[in-house]
PDB file of C-alpha atoms in Angstrom:
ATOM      1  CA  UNK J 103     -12.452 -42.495  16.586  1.00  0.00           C
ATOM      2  CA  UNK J 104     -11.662 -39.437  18.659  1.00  0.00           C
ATOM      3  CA  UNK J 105      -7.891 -39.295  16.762  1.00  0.00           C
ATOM      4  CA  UNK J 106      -9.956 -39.395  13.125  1.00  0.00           C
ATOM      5  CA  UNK J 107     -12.173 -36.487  14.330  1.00  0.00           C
ATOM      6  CA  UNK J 108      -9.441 -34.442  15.927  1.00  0.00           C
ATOM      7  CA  UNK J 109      -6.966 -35.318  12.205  1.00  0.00           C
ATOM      8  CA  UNK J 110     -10.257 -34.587   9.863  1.00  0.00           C
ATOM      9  CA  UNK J 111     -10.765 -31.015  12.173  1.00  0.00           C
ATOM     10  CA  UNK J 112      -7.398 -29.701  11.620  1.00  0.00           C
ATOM     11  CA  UNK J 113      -7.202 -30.948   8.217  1.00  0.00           C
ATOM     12  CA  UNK J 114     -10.211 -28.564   7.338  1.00  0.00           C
ATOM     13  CA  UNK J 115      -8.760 -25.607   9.298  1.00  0.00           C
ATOM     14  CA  UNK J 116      -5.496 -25.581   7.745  1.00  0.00           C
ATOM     15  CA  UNK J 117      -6.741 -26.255   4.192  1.00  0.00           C
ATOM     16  CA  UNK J 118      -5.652 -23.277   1.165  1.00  0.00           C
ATOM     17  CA  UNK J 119      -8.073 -21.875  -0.647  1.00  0.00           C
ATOM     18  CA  UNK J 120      -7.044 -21.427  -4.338  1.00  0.00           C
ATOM     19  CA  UNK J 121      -6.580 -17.664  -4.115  1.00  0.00           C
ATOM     20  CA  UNK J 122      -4.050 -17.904  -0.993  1.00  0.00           C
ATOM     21  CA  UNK J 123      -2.136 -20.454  -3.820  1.00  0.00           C
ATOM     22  CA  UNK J 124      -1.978 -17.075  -6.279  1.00  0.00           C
ATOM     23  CA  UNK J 125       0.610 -14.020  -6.207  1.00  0.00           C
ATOM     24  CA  UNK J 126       2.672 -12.107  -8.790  1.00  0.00           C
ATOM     25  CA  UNK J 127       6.071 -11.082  -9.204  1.00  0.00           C
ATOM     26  CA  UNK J 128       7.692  -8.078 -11.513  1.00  0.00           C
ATOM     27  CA  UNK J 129      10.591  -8.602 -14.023  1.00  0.00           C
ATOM     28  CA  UNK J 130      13.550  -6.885 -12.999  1.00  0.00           C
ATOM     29  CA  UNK J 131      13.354  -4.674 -16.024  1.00  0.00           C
ATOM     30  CA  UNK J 132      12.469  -1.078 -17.780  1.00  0.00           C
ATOM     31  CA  UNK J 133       9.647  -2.489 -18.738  1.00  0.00           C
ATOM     32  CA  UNK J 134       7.114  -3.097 -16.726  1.00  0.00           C
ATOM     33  CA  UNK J 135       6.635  -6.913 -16.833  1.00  0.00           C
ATOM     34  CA  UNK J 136       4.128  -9.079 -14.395  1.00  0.00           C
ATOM     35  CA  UNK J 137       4.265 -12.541 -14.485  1.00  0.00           C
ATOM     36  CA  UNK J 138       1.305 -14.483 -12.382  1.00  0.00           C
ATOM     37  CA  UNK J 139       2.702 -17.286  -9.490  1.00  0.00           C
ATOM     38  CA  UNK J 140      -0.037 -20.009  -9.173  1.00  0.00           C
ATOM     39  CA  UNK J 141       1.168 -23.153  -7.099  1.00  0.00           C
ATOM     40  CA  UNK J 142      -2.138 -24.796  -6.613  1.00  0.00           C
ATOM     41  CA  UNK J 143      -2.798 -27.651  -9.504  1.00  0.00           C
ATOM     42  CA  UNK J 144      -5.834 -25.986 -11.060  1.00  0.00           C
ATOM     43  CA  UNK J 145      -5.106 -24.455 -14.457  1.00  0.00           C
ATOM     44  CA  UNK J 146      -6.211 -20.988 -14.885  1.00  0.00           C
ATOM     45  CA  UNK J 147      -5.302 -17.523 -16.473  1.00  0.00           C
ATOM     46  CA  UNK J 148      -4.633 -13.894 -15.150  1.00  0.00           C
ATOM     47  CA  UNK J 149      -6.502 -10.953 -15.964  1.00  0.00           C
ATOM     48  CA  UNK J 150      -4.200  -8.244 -15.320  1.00  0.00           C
ATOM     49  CA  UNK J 151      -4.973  -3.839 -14.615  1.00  0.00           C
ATOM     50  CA  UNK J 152      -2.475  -1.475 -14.696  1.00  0.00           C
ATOM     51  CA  UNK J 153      -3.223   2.111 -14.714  1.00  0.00           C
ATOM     52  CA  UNK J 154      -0.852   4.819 -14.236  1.00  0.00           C
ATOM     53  CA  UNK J 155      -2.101   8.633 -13.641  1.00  0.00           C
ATOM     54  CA  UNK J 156      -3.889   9.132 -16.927  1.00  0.00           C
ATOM     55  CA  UNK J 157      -4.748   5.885 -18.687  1.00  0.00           C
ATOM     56  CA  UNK J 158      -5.261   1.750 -17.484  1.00  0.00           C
ATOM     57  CA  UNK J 159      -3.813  -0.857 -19.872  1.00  0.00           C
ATOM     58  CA  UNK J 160      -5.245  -4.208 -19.560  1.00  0.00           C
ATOM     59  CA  UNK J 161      -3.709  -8.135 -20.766  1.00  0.00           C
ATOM     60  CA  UNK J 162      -4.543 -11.656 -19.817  1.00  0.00           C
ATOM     61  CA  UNK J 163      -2.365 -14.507 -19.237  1.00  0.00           C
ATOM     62  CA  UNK J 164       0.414 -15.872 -16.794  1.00  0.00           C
ATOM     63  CA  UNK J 165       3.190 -13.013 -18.194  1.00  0.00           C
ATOM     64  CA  UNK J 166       1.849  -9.607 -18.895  1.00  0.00           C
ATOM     65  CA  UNK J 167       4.041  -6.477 -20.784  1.00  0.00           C
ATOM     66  CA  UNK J 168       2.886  -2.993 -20.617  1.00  0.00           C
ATOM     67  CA  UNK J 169       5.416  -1.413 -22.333  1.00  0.00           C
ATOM     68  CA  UNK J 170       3.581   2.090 -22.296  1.00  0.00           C
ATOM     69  CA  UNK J 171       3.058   2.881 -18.944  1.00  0.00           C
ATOM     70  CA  UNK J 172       4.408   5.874 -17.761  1.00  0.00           C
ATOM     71  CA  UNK J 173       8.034   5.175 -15.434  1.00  0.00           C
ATOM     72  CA  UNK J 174       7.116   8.706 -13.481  1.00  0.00           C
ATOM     73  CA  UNK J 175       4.123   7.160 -11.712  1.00  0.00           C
ATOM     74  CA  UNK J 176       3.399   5.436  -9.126  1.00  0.00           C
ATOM     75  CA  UNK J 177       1.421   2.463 -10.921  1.00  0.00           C
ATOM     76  CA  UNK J 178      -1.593   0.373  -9.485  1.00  0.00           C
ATOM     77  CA  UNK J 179      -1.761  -3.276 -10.905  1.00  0.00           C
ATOM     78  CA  UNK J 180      -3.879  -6.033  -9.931  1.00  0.00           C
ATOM     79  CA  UNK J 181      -5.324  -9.128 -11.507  1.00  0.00           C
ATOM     80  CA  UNK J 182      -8.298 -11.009 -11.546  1.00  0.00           C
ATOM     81  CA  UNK J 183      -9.230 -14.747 -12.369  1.00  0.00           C
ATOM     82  CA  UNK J 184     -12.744 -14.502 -11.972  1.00  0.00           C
ATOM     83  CA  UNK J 185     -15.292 -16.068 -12.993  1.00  0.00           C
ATOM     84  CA  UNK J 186     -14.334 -18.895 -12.679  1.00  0.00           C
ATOM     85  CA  UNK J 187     -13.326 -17.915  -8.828  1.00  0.00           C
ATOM     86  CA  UNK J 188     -13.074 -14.985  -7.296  1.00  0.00           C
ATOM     87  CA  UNK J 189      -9.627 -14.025  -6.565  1.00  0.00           C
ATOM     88  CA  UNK J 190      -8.234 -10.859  -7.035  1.00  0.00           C
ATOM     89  CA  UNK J 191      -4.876  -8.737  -5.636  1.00  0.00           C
ATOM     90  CA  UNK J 192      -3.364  -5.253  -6.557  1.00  0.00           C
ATOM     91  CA  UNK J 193      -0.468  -3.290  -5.141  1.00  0.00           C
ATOM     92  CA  UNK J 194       2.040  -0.454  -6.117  1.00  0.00           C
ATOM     93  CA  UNK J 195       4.942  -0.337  -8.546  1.00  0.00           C
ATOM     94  CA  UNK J 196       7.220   2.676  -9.387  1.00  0.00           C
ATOM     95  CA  UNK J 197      10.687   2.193 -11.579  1.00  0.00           C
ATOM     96  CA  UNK J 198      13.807   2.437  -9.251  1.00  0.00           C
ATOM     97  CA  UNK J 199      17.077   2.397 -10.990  1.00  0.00           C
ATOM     98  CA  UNK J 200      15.889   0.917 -14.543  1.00  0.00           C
ATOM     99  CA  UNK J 201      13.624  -1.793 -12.837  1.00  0.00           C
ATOM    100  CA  UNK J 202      10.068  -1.318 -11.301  1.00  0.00           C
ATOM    101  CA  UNK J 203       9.504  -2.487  -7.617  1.00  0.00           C
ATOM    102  CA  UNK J 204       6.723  -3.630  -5.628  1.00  0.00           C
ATOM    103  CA  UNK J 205       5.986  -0.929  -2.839  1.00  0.00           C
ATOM    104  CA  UNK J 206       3.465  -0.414   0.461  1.00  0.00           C
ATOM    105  CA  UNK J 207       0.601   2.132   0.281  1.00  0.00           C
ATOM    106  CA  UNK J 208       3.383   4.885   1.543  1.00  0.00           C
ATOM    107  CA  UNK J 209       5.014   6.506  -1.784  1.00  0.00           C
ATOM    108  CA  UNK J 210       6.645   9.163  -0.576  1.00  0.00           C
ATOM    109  CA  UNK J 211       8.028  10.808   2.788  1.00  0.00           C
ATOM    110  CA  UNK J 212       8.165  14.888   3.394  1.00  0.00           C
ATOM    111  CA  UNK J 213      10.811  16.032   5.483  1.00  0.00           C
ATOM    112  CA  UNK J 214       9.697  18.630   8.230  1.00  0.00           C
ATOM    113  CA  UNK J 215      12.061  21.553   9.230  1.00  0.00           C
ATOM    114  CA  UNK J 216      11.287  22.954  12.709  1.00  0.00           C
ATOM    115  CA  UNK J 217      10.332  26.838  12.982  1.00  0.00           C
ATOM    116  CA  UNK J 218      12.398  28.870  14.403  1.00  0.00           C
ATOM    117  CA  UNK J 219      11.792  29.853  18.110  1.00  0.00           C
ATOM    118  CA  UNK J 220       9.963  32.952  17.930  1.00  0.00           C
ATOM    119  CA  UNK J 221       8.524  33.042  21.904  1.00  0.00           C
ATOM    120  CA  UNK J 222       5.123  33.833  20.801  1.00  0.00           C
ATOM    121  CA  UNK J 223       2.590  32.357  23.620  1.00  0.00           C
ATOM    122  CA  UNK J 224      -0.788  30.907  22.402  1.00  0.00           C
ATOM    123  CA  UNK J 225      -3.863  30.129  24.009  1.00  0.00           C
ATOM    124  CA  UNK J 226      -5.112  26.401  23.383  1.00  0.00           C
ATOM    125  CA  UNK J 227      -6.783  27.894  20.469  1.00  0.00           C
ATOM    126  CA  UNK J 228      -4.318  28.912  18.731  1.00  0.00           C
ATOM    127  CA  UNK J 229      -4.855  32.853  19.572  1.00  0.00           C
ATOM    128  CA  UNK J 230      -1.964  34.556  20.241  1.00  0.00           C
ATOM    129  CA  UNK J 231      -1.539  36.362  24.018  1.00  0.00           C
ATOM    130  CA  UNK J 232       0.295  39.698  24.976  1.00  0.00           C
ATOM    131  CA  UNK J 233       1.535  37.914  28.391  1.00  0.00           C
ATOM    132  CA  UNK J 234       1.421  34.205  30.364  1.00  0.00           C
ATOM    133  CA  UNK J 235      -2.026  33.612  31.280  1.00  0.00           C
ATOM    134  CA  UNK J 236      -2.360  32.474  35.337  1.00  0.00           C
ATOM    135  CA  UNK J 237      -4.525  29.302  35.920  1.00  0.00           C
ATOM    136  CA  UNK J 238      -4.479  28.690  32.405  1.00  0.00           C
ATOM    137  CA  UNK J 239      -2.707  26.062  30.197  1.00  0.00           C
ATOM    138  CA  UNK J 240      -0.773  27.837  27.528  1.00  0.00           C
ATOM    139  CA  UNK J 241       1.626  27.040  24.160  1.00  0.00           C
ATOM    140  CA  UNK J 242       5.648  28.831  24.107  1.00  0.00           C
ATOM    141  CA  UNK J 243       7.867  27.608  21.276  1.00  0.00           C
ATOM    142  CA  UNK J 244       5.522  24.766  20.749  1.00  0.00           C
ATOM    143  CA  UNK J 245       5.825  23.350  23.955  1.00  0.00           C
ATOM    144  CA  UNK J 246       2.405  23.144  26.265  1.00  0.00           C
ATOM    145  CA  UNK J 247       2.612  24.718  29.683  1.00  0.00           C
ATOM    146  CA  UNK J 248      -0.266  24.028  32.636  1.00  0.00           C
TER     147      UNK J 248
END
């Protein structure tokens, strides 16, 4: 008895829900493409969302096209198969190369150049000083001095 109820406990905990059974892929092509993964054995349909920076596009089914979505934006898409459940997922897409790729919140990196060394001295708010202050924590060259 104690095996069944220890078998039945972890069966439960381990079970899927239907929407960890759903994802999405993109084509590897110009045009943007989606085409909806679902490995659970209900039958259902995708509701896709893609906007770009001026205008969303919308299609159902399990392979989407949006052939006029702009390749110079980062694009949002997500789906939907609500409601009959409610599942829904969206990420990032921008064209690399001649084929759009799925990316992480981040879209772009600036590079920082250090200033030159001018041996200013600062107090800790940001006021500039005509000499080292005694007993006092101070900035030089960006570096903080107590």
């Amino acid at each position: 008895m104690k095996a069944l109820l220890i078998l039945l406990c972890c069966t439960y905990v381990n079970a899927q829900t239907l929407c960890d059974s759903l994802s999405y892929s993109v084509s590897d092509s110009s045009v943007l493409t989606v085409v909806g993964v679902n490995i659970s054995l209900d039958s259902l349909s995708f509701r896709w969302g893609v906007c770009d920076n001026t205008t969303c596009y919308s299609a159902s089914g399990d392979t989407a096209y949006f052939p006029l979505v702009s390749p110079f934006d980062t694009v949002k898409v997500c789906y939907d198969i609500s409601p009959q459940w409610t599942c829904s997922d969206c990420n990032y897409v921008i064209l690399i190369e001649g084929s759009w790729q799925v990316v992480s919140i981040v879209t772009h990196v600036n590079e920082i150049h250090s200033s030159p060394v001018s041996g200013k001295i600062y107090d800790l708010l940001g006021r500039e000083l005509k000499r080292i202050p005694t007993n006092n924590m101070y900035i030089r060259n960006g570096v903080l001095y107590k």
